[in-house]
mmCIF file of C-alpha atoms in Angstrom:
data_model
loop_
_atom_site.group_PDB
_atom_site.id
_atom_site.type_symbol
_atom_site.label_atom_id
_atom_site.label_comp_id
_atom_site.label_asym_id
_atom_site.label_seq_id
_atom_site.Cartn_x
_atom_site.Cartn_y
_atom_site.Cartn_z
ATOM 1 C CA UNK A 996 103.678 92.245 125.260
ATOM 2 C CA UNK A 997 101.559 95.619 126.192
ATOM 3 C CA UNK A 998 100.210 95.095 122.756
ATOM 4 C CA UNK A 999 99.241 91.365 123.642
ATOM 5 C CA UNK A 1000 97.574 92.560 126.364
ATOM 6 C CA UNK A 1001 95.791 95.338 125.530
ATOM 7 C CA UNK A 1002 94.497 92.946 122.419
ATOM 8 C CA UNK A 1003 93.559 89.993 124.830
ATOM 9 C CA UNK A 1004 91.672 92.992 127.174
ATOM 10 C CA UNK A 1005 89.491 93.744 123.547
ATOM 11 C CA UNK A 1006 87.067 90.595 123.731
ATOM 12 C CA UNK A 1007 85.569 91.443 127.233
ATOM 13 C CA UNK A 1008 82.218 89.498 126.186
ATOM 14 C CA UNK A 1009 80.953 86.856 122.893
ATOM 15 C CA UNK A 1010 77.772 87.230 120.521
ATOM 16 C CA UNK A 1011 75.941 84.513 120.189
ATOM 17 C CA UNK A 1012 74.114 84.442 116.954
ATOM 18 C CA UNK A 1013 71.812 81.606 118.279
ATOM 19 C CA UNK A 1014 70.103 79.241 116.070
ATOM 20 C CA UNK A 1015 69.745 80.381 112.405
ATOM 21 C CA UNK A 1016 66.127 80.877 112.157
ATOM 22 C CA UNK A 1017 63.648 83.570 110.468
ATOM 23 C CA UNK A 1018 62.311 86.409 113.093
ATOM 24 C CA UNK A 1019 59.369 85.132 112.835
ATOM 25 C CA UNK A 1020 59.480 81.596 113.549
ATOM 26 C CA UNK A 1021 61.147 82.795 116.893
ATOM 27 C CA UNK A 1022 58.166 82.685 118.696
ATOM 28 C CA UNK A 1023 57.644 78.878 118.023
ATOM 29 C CA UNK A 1024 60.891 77.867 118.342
ATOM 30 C CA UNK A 1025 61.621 79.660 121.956
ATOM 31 C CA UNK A 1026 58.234 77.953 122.908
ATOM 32 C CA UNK A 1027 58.625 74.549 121.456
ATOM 33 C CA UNK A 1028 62.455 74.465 123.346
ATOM 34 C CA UNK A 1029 61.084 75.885 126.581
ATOM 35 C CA UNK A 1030 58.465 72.635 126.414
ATOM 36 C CA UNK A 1031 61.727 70.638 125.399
ATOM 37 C CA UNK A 1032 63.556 71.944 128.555
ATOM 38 C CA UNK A 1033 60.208 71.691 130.675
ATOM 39 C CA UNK A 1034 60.461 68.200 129.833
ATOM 40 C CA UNK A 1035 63.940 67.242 130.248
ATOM 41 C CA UNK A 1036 63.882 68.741 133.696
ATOM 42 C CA UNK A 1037 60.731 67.110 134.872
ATOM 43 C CA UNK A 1038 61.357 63.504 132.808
ATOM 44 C CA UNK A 1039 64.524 63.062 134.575
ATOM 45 C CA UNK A 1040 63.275 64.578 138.078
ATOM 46 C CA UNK A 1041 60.754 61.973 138.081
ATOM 47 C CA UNK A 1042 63.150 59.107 137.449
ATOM 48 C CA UNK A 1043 65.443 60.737 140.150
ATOM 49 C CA UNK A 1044 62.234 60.608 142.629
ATOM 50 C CA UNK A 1045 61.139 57.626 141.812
ATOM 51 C CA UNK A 1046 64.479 55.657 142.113
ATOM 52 C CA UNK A 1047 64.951 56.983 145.448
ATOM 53 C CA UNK A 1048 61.517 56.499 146.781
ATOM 54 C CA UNK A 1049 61.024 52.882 145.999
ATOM 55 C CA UNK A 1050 63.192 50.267 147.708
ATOM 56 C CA UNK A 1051 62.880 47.882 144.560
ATOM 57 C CA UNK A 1052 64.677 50.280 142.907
ATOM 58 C CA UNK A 1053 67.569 50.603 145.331
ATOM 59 C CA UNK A 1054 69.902 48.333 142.839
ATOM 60 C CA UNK A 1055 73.071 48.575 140.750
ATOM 61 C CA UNK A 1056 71.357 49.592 137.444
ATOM 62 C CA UNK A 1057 68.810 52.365 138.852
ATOM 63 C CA UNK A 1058 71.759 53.659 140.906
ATOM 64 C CA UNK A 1059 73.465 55.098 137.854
ATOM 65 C CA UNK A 1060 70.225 55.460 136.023
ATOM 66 C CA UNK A 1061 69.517 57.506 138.591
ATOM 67 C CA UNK A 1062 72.682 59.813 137.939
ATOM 68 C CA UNK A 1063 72.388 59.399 134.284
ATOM 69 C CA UNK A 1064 69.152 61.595 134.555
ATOM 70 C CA UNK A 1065 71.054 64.005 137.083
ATOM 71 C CA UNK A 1066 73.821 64.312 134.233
ATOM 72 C CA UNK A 1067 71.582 65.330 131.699
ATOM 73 C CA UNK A 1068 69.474 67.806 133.396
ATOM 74 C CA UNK A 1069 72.367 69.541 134.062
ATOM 75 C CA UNK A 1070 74.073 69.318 130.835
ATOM 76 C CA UNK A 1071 70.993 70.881 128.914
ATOM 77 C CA UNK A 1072 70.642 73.474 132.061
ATOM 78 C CA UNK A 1073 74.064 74.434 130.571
ATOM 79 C CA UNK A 1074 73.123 75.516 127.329
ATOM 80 C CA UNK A 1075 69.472 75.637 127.432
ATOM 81 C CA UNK A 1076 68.499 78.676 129.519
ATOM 82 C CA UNK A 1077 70.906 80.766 128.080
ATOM 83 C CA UNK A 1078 69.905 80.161 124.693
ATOM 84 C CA UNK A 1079 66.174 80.625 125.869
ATOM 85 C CA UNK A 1080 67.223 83.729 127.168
ATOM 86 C CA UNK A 1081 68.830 85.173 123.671
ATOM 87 C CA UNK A 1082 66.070 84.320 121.996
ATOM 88 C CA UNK A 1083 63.350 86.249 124.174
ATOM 89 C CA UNK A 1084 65.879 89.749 125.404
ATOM 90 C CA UNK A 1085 67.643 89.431 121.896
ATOM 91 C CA UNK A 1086 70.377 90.408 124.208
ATOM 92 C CA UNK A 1087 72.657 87.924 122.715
ATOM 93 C CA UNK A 1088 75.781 88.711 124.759
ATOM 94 C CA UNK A 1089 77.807 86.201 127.278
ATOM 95 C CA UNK A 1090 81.049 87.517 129.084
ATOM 96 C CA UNK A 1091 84.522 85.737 128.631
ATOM 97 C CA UNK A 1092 83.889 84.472 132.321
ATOM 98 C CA UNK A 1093 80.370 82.711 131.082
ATOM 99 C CA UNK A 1094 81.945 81.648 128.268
ATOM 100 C CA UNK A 1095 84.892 79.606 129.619
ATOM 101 C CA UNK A 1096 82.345 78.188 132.260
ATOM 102 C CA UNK A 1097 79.808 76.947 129.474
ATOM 103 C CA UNK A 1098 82.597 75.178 127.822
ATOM 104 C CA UNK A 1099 84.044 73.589 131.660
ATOM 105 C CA UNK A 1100 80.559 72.338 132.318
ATOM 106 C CA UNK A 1101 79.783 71.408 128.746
ATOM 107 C CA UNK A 1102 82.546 69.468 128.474
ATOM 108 C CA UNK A 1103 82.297 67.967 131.846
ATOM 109 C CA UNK A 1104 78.457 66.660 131.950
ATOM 110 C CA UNK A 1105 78.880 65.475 128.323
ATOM 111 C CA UNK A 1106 81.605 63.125 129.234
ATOM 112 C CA UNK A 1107 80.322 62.101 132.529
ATOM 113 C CA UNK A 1108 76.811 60.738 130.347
ATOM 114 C CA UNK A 1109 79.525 58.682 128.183
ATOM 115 C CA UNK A 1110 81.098 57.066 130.953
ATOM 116 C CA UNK A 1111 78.261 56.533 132.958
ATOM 117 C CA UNK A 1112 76.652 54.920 129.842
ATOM 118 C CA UNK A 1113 79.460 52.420 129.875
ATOM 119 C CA UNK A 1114 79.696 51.884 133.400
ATOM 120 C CA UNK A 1115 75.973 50.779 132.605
ATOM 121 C CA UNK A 1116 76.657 48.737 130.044
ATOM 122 C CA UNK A 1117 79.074 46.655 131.965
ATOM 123 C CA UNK A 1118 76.545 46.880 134.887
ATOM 124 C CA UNK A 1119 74.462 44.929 132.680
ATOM 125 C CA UNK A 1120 76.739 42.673 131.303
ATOM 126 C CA UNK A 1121 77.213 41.418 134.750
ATOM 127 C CA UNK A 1122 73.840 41.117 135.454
ATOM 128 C CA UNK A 1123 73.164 38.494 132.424
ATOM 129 C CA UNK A 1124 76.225 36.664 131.664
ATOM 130 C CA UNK A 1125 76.952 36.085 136.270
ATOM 131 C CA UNK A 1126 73.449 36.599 137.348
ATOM 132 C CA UNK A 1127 74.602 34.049 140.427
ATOM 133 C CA UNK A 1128 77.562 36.182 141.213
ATOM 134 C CA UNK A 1129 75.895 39.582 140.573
ATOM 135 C CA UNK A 1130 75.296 41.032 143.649
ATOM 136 C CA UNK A 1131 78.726 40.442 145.181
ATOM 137 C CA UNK A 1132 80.622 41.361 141.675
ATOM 138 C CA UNK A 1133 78.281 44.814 141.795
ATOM 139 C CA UNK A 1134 78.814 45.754 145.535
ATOM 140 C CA UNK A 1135 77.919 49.044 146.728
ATOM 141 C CA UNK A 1136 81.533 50.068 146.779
ATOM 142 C CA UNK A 1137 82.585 49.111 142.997
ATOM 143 C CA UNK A 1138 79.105 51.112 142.181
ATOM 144 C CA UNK A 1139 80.460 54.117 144.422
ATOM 145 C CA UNK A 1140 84.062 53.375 142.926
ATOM 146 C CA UNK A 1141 82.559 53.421 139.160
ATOM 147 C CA UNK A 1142 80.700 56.845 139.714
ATOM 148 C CA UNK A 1143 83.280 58.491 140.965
ATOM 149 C CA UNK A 1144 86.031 57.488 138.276
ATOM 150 C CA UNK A 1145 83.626 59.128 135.883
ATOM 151 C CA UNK A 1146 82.992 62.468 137.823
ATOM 152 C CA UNK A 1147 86.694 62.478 138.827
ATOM 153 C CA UNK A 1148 87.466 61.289 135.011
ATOM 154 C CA UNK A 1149 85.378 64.240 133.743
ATOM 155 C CA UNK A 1150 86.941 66.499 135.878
ATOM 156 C CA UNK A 1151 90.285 66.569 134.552
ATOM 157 C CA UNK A 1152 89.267 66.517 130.845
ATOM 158 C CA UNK A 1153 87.156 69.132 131.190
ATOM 159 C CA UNK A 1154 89.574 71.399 133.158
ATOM 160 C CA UNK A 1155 92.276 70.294 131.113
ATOM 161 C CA UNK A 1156 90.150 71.896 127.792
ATOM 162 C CA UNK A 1157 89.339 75.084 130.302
ATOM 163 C CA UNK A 1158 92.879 75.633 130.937
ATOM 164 C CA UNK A 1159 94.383 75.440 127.306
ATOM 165 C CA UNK A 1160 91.719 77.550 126.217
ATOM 166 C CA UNK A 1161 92.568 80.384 128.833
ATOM 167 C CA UNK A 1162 95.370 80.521 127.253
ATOM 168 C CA UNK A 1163 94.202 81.712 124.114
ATOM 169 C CA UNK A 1164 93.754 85.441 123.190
ATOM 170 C CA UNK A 1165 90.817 86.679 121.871
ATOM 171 C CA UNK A 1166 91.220 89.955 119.684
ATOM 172 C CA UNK A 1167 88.599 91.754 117.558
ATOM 173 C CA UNK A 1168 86.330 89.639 116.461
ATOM 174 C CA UNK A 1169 83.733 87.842 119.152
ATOM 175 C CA UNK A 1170 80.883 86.630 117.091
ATOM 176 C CA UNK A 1171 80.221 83.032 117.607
ATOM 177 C CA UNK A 1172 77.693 81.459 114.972
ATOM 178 C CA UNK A 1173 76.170 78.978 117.030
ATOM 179 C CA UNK A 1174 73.851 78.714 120.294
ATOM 180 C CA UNK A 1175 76.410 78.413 123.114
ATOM 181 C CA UNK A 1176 79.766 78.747 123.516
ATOM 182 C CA UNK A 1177 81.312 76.333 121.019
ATOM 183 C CA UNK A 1178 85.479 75.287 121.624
ATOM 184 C CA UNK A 1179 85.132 74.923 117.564
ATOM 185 C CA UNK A 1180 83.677 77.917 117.390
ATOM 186 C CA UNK A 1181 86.145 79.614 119.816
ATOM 187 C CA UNK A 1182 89.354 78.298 118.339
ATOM 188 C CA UNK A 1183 88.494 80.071 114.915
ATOM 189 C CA UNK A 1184 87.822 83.403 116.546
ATOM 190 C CA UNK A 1185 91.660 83.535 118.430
ATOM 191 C CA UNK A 1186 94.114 84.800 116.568
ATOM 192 C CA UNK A 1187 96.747 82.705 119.032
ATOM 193 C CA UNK A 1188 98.022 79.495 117.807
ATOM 194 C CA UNK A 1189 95.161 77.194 118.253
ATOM 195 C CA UNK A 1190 97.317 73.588 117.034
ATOM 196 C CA UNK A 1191 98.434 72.457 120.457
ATOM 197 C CA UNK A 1192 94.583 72.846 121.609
ATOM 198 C CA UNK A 1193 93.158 71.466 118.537
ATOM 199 C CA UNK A 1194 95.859 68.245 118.806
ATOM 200 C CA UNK A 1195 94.282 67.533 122.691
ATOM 201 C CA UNK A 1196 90.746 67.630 121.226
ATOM 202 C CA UNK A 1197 91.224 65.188 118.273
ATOM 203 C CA UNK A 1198 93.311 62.638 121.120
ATOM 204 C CA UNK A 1199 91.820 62.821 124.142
ATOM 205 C CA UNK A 1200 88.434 63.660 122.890
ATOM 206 C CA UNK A 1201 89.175 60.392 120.727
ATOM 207 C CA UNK A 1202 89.524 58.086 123.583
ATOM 208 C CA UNK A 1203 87.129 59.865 125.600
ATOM 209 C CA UNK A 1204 84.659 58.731 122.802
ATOM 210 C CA UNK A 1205 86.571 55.728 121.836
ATOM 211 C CA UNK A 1206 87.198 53.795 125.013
ATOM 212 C CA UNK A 1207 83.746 54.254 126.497
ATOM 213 C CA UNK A 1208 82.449 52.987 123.065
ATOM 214 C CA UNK A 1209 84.190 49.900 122.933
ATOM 215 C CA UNK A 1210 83.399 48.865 126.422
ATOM 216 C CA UNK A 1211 79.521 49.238 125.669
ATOM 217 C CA UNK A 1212 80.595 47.204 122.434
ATOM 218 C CA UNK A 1213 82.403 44.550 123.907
ATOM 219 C CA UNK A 1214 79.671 44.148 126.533
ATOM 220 C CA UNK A 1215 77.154 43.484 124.423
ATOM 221 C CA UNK A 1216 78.915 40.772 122.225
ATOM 222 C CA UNK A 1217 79.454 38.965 125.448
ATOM 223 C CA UNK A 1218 75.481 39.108 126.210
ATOM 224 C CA UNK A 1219 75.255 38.335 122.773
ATOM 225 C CA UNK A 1220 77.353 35.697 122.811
ATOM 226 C CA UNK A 1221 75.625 34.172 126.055
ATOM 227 C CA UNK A 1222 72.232 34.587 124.734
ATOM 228 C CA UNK A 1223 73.425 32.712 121.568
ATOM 229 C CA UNK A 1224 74.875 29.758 123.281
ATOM 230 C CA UNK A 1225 71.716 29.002 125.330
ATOM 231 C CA UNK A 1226 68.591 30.137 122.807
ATOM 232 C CA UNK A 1227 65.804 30.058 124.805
ATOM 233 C CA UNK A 1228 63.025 33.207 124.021
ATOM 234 C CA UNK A 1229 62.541 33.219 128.016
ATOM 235 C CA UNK A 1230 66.635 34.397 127.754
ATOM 236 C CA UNK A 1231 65.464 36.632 124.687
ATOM 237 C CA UNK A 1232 63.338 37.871 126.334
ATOM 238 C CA UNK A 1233 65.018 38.619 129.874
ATOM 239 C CA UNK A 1234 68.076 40.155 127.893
ATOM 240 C CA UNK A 1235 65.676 42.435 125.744
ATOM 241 C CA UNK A 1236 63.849 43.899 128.439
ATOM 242 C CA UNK A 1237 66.866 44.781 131.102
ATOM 243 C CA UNK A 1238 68.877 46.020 127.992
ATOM 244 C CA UNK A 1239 66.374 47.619 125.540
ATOM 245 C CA UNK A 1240 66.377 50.286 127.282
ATOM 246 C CA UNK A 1241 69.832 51.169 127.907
ATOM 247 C CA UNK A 1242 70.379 49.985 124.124
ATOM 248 C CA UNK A 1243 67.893 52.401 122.815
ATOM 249 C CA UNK A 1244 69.629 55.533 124.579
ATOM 250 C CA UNK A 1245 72.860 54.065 123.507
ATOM 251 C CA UNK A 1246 72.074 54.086 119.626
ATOM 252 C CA UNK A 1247 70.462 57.939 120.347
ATOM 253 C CA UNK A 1248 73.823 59.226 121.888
ATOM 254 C CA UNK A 1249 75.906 57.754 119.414
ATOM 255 C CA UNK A 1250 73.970 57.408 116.732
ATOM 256 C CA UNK A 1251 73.363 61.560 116.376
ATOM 257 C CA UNK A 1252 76.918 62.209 117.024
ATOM 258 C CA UNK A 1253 77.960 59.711 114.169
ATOM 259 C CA UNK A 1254 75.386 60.430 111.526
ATOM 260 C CA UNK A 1255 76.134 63.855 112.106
ATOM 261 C CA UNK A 1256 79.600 63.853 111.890
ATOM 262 C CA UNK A 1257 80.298 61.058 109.666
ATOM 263 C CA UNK A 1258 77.656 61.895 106.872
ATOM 264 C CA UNK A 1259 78.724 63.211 103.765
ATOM 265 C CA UNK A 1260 75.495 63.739 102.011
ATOM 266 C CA UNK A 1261 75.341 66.817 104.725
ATOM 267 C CA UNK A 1262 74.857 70.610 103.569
ATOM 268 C CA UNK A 1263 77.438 73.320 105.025
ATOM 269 C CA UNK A 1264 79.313 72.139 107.768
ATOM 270 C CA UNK A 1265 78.131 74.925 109.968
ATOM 271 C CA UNK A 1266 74.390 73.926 109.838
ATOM 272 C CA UNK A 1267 75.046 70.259 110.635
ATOM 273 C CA UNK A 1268 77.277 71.134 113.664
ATOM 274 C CA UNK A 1269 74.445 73.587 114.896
ATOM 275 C CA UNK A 1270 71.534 70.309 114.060
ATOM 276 C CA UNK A 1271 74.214 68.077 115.701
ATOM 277 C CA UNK A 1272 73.966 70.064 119.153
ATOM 278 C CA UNK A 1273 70.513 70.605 119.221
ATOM 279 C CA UNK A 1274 69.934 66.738 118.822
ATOM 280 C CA UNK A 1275 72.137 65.923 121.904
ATOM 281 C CA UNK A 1276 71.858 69.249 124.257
ATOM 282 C CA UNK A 1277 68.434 69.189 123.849
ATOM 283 C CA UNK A 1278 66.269 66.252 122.305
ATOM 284 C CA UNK A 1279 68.674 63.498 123.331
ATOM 285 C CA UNK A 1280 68.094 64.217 127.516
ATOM 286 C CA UNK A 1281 64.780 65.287 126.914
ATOM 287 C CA UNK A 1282 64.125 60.913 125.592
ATOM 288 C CA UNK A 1283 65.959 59.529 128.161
ATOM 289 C CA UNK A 1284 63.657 59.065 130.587
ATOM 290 C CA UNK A 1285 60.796 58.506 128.511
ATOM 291 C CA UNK A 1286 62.945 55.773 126.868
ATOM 292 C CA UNK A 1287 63.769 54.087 130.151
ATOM 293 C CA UNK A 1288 60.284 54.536 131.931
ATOM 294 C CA UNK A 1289 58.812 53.714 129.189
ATOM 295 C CA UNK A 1290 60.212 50.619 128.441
ATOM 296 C CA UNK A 1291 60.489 49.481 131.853
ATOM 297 C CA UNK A 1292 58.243 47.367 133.773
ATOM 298 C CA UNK A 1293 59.773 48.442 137.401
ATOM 299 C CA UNK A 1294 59.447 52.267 136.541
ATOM 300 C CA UNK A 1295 55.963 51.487 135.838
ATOM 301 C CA UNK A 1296 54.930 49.628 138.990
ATOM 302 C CA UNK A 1297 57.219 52.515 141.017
ATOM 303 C CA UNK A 1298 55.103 55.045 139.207
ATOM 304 C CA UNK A 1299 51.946 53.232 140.084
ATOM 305 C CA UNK A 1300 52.968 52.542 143.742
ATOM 306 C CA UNK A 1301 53.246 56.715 143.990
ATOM 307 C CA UNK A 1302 50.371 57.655 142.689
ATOM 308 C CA UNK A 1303 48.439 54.890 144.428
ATOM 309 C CA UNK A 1304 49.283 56.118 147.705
ATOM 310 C CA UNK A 1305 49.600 59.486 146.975
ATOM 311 C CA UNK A 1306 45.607 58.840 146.284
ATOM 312 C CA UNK A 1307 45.497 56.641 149.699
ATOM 313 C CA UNK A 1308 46.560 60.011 151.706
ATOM 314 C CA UNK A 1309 44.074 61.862 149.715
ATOM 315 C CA UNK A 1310 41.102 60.001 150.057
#
C-alpha cells in the first residue's frame, strides 16, 4: 500500500499537449480562438442584458434562453482560457487539483446546456400546440422548478464522474494529447482499473444524452403533428419563427457530437475527438447567440430599443 501511495504521489501535475498544430501557425490560431472566446463571452452577455432589460422579454422562453447563454459562457470559460494560456507561456502544465476541477465543471455546464435545451423544447411545445393554456401551464414556478432540476441534475452527474475518478491513481505517465483535461484521455493514463468508471460513462452518459434527446424529439413531432393537422402558412410561419431558432442550435449541438462520433469515413480517432471538442467548447457557444438574435424578431426590436435610448441620453 506504501507503494500505491508513493505511485499515486508521482503525477502531482498533467501536460497538455494542446491542439496539434505547426509552431508556426500558433500565432493565428491563439488569435483566431481569443476572437472566438471574445465573442462567445460578449454574444451571450448581450443576450443576458438584453433579456433582462426589456420587459417583453420577461417570458418563459427568454428565461432559459437567458441561462442557456450563462451555461455556455461558462462552459467555454472552462476550457478556453487555459488552453489560450498554453498556447502563449508554452507552459503547458495543469495540477491534479485543476485537472479534476476542469473535468467537474466540464461535465457539469455541458449537461446543464442539454437539459436546458430540452426544457426549451418542451417550453415551446407548449407554447404552439396550448397557446390558450400557455401561460398558466408555464408558470413562474414550473420555469423555476425546470431550471433547477437541470442545475441540481447536473450536479450529481458531474460529481458522481469527479468522485470515481479520484479514485483512480495516476503513476508515471501524465501527458494528455488533447487541449483540456479529457476523462478519455485520463482513463488511459491510470494504471488503476478504469472498467467500473468507463461502465458509468457509457450508461449514464447514455441517458444523459438519450433522454434529453428524445424529449426535444418527441416535442417536435407533436408541433409537427399540430402544424400538419391545421396547414395554414400563417401556422408555418408562427411555428418557424418561435422554433427556428431553438431548432438551428439544436441540430449544431447534436449534430457535431453525432457526425463526429458516428462517422466512419473519419481519420485517427484521436484527431476527430480533438475536432469534436473544438466544435462544441468553442464554435458551438460562440453561434448561439448569433443564431437566436439573429433569427429573432424580439431580440432585434430589444436591441433597437437599447441603442435608441442609449442615443436619447446622449443627445
Amino acid at each position: 500500500s506504501s507503494m500505491r501511495s508513493q505511485n499515486q504521489s508521482i503525477v502531482s501535475k498533467f501536460i497538455l499537449l494542446g491542439l496539434p498544430i505547426h509552431p508556426e501557425q500558433q500565432g493565428l490560431l491563439f488569435a483566431l480562438f481569443l476572437g472566438m472566446y471574445l465573442t462567445t463571452v460578449l454574444g451571450n452577455l448581450l443576450i443576458i442584458l438584453l433579456i433582462r432589460l426589456d420587459p417583453h422579454l420577461h417570458t418563459p422562453m427568454y428565461f432559459f434562453l437567458s441561462h442557456l447563454a450563462l451555461t455556455d459562457v461558462s462552459f467555454s470559460s472552462v476550457i478556453v482560457p487555459k488552453m489560450l494560456m498554453n498556447m502563449q507561456t508554452q507552459d503547458q502544465s495543469i495540477s491534479y487539483a485543476g485537472c479534476v476541477t476542469q473535468v467537474y465543471f466540464f461535465i457539469f455546464f455541458a449537461c446543464i446546456d442539454n437539459l436546458l435545451l430540452a426544457v426549451m423544447a418542451y417550453d415551446r411545445y407548449v407554447a404552439i400546440c396550448h397557446p390558450l393554456r400557455y401561460t398558466i401551464i408555464m408558470r413562474e414556478e414550473l420555469c423555476l422548478c425546470l431550471l433547477a432540476g437541470c442545475w441540481l441534475l447536473s450536479c450529481a452527474y458531474a460529481l458522481t464522474h469527479t468522485l470515481l475518478l479520484a479514485q483512480l491513481s495516476f503513476c508515471a505517465d501524465n501527458i494528455i494529447p488533447h487541449f483540456f483535461c479529457d476523462l478519455a484521455a485520463l482513463f488511459k493514463l491510470s494504471c488503476s482499473d478504469t472498467s467500473l468508471n468507463e461502465l458509468v460513462i457509457y450508461t449514464s452518459g447514455a441517458a444523459v444524452f438519450i433522454f434529453p434527446l428524445s424529449g426535444i424529439l418527441v416535442s417536435y413531432g407533436r408541433i409537427g403533428i399540430s402544424i400538419l393537422r391545421v396547414p395554414s402558412t400563417k401556422g408555418i410561419f408562427k411555428a418557424l419563427s418561435t422554433c427556428g431558432s431553438h431548432l438551428s442550435v439544436v441540430s449544431l449541438f447534436y449534430g457535431t457530437i453525432m457526425a463526429l462520433y458516428f462517422s466512419p469515413s473519419f481519420g485517427q480517432s484521436h484527431y476527430k475527438g480533438i475536432i469534436a471538442s473544438v466544435m462544441y467548447t468553442v464554435v458551438t457557444p460562440m453561434l448561439n447567440p448569433f443564431i437566436y438574435s439573429l433569427r429573432n424578431r424580439d431580440m432585434t426590436l430589444a436591441l433597437g430599443i437599447i441603442f435608441r435610448n442609449k442615443n436619447l441620453f446622449t443627445t
